[in-house]
CSV table of C-alpha atoms in Angstrom, one decimal:
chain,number,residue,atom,x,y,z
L,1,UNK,CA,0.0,0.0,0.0
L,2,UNK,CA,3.0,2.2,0.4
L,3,UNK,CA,4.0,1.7,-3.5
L,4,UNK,CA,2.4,4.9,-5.4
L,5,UNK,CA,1.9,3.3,-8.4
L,6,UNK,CA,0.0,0.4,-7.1
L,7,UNK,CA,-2.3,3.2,-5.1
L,8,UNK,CA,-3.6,4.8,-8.2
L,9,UNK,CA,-4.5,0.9,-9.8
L,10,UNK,CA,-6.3,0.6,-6.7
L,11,UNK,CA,-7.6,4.2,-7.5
L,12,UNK,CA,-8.3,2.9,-10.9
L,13,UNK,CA,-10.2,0.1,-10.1
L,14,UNK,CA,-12.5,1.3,-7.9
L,15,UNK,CA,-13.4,4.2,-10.1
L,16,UNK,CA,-14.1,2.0,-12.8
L,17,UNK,CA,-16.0,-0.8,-10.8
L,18,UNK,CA,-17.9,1.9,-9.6
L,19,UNK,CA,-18.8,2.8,-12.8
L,20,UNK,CA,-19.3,-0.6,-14.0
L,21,UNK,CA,-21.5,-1.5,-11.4
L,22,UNK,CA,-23.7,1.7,-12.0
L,23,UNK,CA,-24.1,0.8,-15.9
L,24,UNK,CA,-24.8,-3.1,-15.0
L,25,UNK,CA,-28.5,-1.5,-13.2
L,26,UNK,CA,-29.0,1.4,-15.5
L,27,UNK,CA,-28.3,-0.1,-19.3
L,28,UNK,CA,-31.0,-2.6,-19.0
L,29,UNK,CA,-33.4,-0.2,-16.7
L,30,UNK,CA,-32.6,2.3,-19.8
L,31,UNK,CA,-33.9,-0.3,-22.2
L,32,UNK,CA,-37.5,-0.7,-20.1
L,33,UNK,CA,-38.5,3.0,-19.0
L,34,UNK,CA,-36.8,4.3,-22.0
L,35,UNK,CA,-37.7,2.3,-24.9
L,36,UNK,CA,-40.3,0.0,-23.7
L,37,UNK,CA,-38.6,-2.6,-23.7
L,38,UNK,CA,-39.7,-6.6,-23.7
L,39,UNK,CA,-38.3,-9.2,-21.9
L,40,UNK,CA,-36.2,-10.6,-25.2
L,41,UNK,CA,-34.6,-7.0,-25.6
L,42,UNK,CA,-33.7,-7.1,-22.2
L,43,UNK,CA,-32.4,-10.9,-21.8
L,44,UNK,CA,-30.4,-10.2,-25.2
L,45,UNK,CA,-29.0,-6.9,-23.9
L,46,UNK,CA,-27.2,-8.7,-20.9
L,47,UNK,CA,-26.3,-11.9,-23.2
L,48,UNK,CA,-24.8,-9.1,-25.4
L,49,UNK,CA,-22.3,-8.2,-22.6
L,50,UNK,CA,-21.6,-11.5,-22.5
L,51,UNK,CA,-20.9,-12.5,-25.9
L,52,UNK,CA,-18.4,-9.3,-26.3
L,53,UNK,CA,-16.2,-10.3,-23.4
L,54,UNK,CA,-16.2,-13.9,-25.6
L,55,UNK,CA,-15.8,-12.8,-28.8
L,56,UNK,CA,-12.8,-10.6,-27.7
L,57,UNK,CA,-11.2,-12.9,-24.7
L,58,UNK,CA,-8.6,-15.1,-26.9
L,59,UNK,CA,-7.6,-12.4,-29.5
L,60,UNK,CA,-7.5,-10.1,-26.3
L,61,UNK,CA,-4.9,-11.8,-24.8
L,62,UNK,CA,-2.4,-12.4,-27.7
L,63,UNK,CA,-2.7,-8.7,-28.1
L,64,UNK,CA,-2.3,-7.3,-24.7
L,65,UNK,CA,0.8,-9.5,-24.6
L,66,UNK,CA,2.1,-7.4,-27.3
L,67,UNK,CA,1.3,-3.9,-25.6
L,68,UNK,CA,2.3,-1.9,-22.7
L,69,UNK,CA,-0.4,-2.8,-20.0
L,70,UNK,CA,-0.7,0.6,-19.2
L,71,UNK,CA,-1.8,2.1,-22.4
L,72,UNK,CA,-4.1,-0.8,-22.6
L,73,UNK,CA,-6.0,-0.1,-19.7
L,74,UNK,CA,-5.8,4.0,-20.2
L,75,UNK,CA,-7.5,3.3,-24.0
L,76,UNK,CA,-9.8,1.0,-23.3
L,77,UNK,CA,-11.6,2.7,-20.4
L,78,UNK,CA,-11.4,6.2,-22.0
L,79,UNK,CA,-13.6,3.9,-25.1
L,80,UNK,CA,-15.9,2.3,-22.5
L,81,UNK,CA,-16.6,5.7,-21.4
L,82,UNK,CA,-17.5,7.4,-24.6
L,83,UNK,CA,-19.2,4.3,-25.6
L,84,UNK,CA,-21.6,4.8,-22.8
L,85,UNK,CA,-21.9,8.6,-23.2
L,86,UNK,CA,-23.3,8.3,-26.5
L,87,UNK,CA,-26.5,6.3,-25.1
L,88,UNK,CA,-27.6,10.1,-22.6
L,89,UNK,CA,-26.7,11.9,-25.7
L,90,UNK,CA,-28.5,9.9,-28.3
L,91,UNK,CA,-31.7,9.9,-26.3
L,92,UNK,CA,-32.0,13.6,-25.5
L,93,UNK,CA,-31.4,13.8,-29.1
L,94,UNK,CA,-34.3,11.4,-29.9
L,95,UNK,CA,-32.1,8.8,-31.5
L,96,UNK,CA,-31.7,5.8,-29.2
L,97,UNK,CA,-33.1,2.3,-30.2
L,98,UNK,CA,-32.2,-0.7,-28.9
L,99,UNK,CA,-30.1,-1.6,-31.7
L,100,UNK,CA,-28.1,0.9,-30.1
L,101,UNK,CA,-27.9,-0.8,-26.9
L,102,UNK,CA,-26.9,-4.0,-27.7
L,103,UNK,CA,-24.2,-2.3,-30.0
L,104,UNK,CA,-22.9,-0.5,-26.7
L,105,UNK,CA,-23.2,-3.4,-25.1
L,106,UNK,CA,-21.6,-5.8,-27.1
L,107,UNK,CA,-18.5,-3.1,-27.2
L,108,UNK,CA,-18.7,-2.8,-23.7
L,109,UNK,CA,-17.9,-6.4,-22.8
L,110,UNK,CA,-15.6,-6.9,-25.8
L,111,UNK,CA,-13.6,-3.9,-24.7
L,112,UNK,CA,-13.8,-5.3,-20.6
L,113,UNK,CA,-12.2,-8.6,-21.9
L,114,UNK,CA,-9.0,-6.4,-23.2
L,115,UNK,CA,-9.0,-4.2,-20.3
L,116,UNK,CA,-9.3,-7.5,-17.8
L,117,UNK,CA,-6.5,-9.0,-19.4
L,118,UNK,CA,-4.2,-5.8,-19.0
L,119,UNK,CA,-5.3,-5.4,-15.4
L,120,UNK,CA,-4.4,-9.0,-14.5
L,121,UNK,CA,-0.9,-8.5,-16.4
L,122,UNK,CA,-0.3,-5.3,-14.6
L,123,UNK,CA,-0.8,-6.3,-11.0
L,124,UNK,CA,2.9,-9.2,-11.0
L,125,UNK,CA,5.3,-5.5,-12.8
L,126,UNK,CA,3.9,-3.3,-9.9
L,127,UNK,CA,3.8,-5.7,-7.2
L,128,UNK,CA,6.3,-8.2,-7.7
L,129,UNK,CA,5.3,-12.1,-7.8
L,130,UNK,CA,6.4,-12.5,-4.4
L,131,UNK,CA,3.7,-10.2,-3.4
L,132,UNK,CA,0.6,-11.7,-5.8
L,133,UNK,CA,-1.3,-13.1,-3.2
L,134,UNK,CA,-1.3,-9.2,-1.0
L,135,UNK,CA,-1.8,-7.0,-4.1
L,136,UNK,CA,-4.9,-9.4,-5.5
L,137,UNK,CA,-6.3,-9.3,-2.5
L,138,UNK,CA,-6.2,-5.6,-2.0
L,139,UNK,CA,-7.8,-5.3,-5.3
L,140,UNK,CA,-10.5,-8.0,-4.7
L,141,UNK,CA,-11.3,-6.0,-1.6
L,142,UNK,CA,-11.7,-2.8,-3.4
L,143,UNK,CA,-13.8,-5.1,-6.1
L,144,UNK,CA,-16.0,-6.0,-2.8
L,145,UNK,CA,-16.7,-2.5,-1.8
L,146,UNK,CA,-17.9,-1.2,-4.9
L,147,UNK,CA,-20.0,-4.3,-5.4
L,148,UNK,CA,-21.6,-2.7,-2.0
L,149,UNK,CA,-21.8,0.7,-2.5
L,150,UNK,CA,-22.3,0.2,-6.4
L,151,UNK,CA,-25.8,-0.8,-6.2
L,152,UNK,CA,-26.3,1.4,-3.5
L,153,UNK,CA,-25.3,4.7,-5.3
L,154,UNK,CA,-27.1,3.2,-8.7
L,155,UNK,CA,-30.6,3.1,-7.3
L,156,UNK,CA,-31.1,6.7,-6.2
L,157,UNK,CA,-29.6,8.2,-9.1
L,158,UNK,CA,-31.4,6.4,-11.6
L,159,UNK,CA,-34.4,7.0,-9.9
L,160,UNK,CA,-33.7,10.9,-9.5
L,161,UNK,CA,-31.5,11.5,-12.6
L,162,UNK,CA,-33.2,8.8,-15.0
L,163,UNK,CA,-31.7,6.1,-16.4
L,164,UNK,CA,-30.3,7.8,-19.7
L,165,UNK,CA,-28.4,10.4,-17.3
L,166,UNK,CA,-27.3,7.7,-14.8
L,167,UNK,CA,-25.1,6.4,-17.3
L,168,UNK,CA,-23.2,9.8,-17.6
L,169,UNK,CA,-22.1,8.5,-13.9
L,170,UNK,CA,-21.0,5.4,-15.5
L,171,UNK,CA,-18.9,6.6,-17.9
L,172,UNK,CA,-17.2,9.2,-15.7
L,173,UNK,CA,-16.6,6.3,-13.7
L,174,UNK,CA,-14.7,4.8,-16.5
L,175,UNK,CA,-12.9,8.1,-17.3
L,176,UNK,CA,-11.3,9.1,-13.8
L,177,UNK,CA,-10.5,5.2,-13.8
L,178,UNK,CA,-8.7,6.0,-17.5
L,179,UNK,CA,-7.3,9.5,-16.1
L,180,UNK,CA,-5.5,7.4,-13.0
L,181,UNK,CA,-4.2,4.7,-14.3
L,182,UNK,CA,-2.0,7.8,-16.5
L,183,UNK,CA,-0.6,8.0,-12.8
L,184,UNK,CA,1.4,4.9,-12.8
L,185,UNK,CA,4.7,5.6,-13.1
L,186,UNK,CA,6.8,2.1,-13.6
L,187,UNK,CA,7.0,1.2,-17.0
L,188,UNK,CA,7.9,-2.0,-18.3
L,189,UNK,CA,9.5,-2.9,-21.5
L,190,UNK,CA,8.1,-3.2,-24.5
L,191,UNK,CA,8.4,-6.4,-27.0
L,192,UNK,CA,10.6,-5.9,-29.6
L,193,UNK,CA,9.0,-6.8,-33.0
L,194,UNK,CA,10.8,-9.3,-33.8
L,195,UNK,CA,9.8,-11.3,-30.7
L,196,UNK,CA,6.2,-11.0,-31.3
L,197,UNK,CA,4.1,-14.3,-32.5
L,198,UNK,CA,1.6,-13.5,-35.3
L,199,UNK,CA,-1.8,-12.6,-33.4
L,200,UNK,CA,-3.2,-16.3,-34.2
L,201,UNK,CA,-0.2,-18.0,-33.7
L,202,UNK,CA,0.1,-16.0,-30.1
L,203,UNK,CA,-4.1,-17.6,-29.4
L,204,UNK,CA,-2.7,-20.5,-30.2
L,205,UNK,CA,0.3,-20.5,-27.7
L,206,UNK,CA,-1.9,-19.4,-25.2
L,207,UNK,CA,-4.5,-22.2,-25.3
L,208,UNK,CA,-1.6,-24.5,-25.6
L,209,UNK,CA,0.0,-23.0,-22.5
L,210,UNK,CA,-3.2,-23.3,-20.4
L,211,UNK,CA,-3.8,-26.7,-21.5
L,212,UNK,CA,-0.7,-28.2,-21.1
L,213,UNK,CA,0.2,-27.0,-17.8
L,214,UNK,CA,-1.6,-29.3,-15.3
L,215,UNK,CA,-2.1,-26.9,-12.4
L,216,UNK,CA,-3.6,-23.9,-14.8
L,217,UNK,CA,-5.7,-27.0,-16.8
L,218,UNK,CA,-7.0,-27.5,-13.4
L,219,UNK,CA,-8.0,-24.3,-12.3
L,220,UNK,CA,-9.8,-23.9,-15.8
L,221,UNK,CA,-12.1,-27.0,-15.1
L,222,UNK,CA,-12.2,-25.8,-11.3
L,223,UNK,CA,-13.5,-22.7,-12.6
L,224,UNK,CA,-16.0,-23.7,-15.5
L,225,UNK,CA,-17.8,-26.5,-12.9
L,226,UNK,CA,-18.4,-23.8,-10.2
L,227,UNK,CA,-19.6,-20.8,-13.1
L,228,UNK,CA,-22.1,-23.5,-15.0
L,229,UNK,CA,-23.9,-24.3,-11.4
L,230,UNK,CA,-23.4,-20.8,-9.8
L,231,UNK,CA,-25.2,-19.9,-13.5
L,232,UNK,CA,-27.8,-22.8,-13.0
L,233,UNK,CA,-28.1,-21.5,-8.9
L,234,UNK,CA,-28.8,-17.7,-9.7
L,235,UNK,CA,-31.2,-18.4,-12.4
L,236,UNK,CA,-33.5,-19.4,-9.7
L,237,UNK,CA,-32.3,-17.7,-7.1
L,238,UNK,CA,-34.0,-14.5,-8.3
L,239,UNK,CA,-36.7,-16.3,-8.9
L,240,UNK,CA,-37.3,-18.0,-5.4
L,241,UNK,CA,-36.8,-15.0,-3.3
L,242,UNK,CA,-40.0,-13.4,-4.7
L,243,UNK,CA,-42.5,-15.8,-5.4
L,244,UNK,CA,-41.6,-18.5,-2.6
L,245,UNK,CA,-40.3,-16.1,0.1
L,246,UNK,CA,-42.0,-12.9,-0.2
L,247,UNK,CA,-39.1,-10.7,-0.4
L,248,UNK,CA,-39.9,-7.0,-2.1
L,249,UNK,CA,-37.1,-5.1,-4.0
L,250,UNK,CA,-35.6,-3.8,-0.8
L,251,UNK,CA,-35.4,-7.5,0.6
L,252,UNK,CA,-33.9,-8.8,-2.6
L,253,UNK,CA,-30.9,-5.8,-2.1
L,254,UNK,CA,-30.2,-6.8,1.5
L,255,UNK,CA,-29.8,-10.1,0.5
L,256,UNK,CA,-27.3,-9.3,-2.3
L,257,UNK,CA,-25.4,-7.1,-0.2
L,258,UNK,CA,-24.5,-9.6,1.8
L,259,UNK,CA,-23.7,-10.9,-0.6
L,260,UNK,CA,-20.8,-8.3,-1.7
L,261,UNK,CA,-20.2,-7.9,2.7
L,262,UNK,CA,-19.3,-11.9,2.4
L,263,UNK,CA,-17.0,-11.0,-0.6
L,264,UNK,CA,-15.6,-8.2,1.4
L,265,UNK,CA,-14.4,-10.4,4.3
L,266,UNK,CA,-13.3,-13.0,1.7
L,267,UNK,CA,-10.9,-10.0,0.5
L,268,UNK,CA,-9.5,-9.4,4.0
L,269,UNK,CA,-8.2,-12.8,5.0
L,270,UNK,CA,-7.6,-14.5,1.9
L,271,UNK,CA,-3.6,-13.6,2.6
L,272,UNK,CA,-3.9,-15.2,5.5
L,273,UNK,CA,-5.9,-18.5,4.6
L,274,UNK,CA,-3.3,-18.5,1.9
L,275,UNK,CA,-0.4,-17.7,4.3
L,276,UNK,CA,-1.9,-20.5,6.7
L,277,UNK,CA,-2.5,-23.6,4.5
L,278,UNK,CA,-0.9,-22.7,1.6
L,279,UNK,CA,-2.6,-21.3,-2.0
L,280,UNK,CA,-2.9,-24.6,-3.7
L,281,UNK,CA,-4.6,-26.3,-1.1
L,282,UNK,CA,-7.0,-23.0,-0.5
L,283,UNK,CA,-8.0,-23.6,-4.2
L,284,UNK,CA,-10.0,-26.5,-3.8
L,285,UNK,CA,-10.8,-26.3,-0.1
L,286,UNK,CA,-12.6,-22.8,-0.3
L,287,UNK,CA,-15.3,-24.7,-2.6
L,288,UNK,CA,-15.8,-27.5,-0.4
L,289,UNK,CA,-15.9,-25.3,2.9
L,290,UNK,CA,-18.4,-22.5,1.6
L,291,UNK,CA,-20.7,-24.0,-1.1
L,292,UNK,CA,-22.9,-26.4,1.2
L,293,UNK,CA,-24.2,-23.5,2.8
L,294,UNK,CA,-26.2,-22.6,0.1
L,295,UNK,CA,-28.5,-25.9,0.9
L,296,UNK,CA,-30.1,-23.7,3.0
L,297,UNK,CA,-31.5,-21.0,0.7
L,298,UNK,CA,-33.6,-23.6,-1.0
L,299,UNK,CA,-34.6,-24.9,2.4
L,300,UNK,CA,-36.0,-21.3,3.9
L,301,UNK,CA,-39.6,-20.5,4.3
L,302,UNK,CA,-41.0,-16.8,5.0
L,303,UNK,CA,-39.7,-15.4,7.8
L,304,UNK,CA,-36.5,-16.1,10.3
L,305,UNK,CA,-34.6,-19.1,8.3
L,306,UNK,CA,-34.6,-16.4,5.5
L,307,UNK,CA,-31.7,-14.3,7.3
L,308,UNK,CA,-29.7,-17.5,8.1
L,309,UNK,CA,-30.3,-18.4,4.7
L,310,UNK,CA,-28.8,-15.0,3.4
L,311,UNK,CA,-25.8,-16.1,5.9
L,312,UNK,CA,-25.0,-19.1,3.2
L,313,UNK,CA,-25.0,-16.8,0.3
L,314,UNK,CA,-22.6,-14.3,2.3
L,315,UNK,CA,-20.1,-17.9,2.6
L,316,UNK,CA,-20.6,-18.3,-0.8
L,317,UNK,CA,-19.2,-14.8,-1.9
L,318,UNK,CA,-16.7,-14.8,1.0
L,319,UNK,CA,-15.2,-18.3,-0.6
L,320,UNK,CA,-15.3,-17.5,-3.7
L,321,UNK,CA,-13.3,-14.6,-3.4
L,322,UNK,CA,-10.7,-16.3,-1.5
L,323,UNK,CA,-10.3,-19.1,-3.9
L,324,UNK,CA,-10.2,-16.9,-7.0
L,325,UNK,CA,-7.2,-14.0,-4.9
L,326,UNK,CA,-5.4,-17.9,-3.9
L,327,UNK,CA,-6.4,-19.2,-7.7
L,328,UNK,CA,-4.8,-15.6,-9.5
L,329,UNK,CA,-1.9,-15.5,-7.7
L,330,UNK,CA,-0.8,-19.4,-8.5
L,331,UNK,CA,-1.8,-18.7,-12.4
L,332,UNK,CA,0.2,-15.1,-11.9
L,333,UNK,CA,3.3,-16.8,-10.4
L,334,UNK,CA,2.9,-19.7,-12.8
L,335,UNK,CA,3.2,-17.8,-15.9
L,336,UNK,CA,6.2,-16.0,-17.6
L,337,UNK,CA,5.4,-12.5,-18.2
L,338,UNK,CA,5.4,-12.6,-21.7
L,339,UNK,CA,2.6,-14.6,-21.5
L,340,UNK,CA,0.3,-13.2,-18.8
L,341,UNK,CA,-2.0,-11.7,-20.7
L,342,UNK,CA,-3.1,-15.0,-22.8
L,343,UNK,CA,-3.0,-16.6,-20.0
L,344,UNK,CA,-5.4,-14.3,-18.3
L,345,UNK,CA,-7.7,-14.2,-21.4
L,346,UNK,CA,-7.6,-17.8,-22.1
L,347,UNK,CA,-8.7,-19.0,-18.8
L,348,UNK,CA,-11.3,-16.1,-18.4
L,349,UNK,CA,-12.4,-17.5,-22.2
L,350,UNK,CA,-12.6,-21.3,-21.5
L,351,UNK,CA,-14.2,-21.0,-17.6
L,352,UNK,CA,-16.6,-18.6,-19.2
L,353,UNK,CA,-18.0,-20.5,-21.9
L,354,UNK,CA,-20.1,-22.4,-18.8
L,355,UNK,CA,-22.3,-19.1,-17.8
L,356,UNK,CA,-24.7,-19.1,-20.5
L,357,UNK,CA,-24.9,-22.9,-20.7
L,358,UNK,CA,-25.8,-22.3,-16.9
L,359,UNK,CA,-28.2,-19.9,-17.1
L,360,UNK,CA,-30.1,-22.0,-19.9
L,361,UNK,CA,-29.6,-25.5,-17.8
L,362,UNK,CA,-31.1,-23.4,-14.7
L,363,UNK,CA,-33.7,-21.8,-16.8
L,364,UNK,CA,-34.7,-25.8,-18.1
L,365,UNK,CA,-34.5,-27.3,-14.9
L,366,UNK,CA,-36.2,-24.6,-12.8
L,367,UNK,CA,-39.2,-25.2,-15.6
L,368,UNK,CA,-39.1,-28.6,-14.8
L,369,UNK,CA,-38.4,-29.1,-11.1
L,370,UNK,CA,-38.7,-26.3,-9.4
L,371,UNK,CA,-37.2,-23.7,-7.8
L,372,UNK,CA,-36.1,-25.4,-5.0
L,373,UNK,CA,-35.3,-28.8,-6.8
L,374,UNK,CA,-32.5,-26.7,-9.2
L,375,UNK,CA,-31.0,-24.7,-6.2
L,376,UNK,CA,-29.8,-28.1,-4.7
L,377,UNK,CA,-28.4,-29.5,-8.0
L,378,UNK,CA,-26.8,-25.9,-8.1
L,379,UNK,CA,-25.7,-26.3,-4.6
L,380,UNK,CA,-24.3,-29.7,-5.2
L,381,UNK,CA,-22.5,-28.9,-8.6
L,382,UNK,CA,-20.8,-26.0,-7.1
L,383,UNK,CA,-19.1,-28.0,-3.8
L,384,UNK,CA,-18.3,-30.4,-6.5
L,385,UNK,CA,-16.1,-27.8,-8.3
L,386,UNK,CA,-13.1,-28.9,-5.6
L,387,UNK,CA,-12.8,-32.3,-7.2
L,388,UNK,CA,-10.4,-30.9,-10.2
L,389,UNK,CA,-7.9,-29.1,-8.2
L,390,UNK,CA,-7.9,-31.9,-5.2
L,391,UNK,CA,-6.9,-34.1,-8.2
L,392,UNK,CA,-4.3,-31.7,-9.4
L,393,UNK,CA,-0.7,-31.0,-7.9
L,394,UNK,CA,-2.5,-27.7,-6.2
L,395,UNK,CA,-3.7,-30.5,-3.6
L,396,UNK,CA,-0.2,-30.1,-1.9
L,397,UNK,CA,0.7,-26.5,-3.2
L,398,UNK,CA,2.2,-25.1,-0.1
L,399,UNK,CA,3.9,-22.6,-2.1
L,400,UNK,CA,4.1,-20.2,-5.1
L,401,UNK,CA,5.0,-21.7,-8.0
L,402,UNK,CA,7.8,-20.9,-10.3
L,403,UNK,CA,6.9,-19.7,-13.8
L,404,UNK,CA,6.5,-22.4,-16.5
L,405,UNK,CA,8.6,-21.9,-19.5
L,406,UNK,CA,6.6,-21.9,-22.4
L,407,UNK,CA,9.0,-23.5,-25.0
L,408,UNK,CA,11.3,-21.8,-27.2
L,409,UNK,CA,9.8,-19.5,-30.0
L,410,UNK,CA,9.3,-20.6,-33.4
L,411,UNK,CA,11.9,-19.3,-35.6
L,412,UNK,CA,10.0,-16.4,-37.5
L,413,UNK,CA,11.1,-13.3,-40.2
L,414,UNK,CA,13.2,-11.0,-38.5
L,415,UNK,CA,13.8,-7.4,-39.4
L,416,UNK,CA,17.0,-6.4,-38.0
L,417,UNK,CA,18.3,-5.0,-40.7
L,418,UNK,CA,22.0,-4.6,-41.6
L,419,UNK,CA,25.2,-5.8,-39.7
L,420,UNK,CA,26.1,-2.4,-37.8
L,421,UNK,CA,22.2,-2.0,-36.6
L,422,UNK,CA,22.1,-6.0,-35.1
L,423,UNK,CA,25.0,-5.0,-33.4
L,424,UNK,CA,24.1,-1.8,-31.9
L,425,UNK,CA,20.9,-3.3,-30.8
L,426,UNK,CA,22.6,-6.6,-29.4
L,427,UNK,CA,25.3,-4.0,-27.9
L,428,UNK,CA,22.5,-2.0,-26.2
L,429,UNK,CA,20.6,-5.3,-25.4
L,430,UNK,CA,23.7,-6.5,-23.2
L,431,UNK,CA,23.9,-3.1,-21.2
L,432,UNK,CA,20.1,-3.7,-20.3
């Protein structure tokens, strides 16, 4: 906390969570009061974030690892931010449709995937890798906080502002967050051409690299097991809490903020936990510890088991934060820094592909079963999550890893031009 440049990410972040977390209530909000809105516009407006942030997430990668992190981040929020400034703009001016919309929206999440994959990058330069797990979860906890106070802040101002305006919030958010990160002082060098992989050929290193390794192959299938039932668990949740418990809007936000105060507490003892029993093993055994509580949402009736069953959801978020600060730091630790950022986007890519498969399998069940019936496979499927990282060498990770070597490069077409310029560059190479 004493490093300025890692103060303004955390200044960074939490401007542009903020901001996030303002235009996650207002965009589809601006879609209903708006536009009139049905429910397909709406349900294709968030699958439109979704699809972005998977369209972009492997090509994202190869190219981040081919930038300066810091002009990454800078650009893309400063575009996130005038993205969502055109939506006020082109409704006072009469224009807005919800072809617009999802055209925002899908640049939105296509854009978050770049700037996620820069952030994650960023964190070992400023930090150091024998500080991962301490900076992660500094920024988790910052994450927590605005997932708090986000929601908080985002429901007065749309209703006193309007939904249009509220996004002008959100993409100030993004701007300070853009105008901070300038800030950061430490730069770090840049690839020379020559040693950049062709954008495909980089994808295709990545996925190999993720693949092959068998403690980031495991935290991939960790990952895509707990999103496909945590997908199949909130479909119903939301659905539950109204109909079966009698909870109003204000109920339904005091539950989620527990939520975020779960993930907060997560944030401030993951070091420890990791400190304690060691990262690997906090991997797998923050699953198993924290998901069987949420048995007891889809056993609450109206009235006081509705509070303890709020309690499971709080363990929920408070494991899942400390498996995922424990799970970045190993993949951070494990990777060379030439390939952070496909490593970030790949695993982000492949564990993400389960959400929407999730949310349909919930959807199905929930239509089948029950409410209550597809919160226990949920339940279930997400404690289950544990079983590829117990099987993996993270079952007796103690320590941080050292980074994997991903193989020498393929010999490509170099451009170093004549004899006296390759040996003032290998001259000026050798005093670096």
């Amino acid at each position: 906390m004493r490093d300025p440049d890692f103060g303004r990410l955390l200044a960074a972040t939490a401007a542009g969570q903020l901001g996030d977390r303002i235009m996650f209530l207002a965009l589809p909000l601006v879609a209903v009061a708006a536009l009139d809105a049905d429910e397909l516009h709406v349900g294709l407006l968030t699958a439109m974030v979704t699809t972005g942030s998977l369209l972009a997430g492997l090509p994202a990668g190869a190219w981040v690892d081919r930038m300066p992190k810091r002009t990454v981040m800078i650009s893309t929020d400063l575009v996130r931010a005038l993205a969502l400034a055109t939506i006020p703009i082109a409704w006072w001016a009469g224009l807005l449709t919800v072809g617009w919309l999802l055209a925002v929206a899908l640049v939105h999440g296509a854009l978050t995937a770049v700037f996620d994959a820069a952030h994650v990058s960023c964190v070992p330069h400023l930090v150091g890798r024998e500080d991962l797990v301490e900076g992660n979860a500094k920024i988790s906890a910052v994450r927590s906080v605005t997932s708090i106070g986000g929601p908080a802040l985002a429901g007065p101002l749309v209703g006193w502002a309007g939904p249009p305006a509220a996004l002008l919030a959100s993409s100030l958010g993004m701007a300070v967050s853009g105008v901070l990160a300038t800030g950061i002082r430490k730069r770090e060098r840049r690839p020379e051409p020559a040693g950049r992989p062709p954008l495909l050929r980089g994808v295709k290193e990545g996925l190999t690299f993720v693949l092959t390794s068998p403690v980031l192959r495991a935290t991939v299938l960790g990952d895509a097991f707990f999103l496909v039932f945590l997908a199949v668990y909130q479909a119903m949740l939301l659905v539950l809490l109204p109909r079966e418990l009698g909870l109003d809007s204000a109920g339904i936000g005091l539950v989620l903020s527990g939520m975020g105060c779960g993930a907060l507490v997560g944030a401030l003892c993951a070091r420890r936990l990791s400190a304690r029993f060691g990262p690997g093993p906090v991997c797998w055994l923050a699953p198993l510890v924290t998901c069987p509580p949420t048995v007891l949402m889809p056993l609450a009736h109206p009235g006081w088991t509705v509070p303890v069953a709020a309690v499971g959801l709080a363990a929920l978020s408070l494991g899942g934060v400390v498996r995922v600060v424990a799970q970045s730091s190993v993949q951070q630790a494990l990777t060379p820094a030439g390939m952070l950022g496909r490593m970030s986007a790949t695993t982000r890519f492949l564990s993400g592909c389960g959400l929407p498969v999730g949310a349909v399998l919930g959807g199905a069940a929930g239509a089948a079963l029950g409410a209550r019936t597809t919160l226990w496979i949920g339940a279930v499927g997400m404690t289950l999550s544990f079983v590829p990282g117990f099987a993996s060498p993270l079952r007796t990770m103690r320590r941080a890893p050292e980074a994997e070597d991903p193989g020498p490069a393929r010999p490509g077409p170099t451009r170093d031009g004549p004899p006296a310029r390759r040996l003032v560059r290998r001259w000026r190479t050798g005093r670096q």
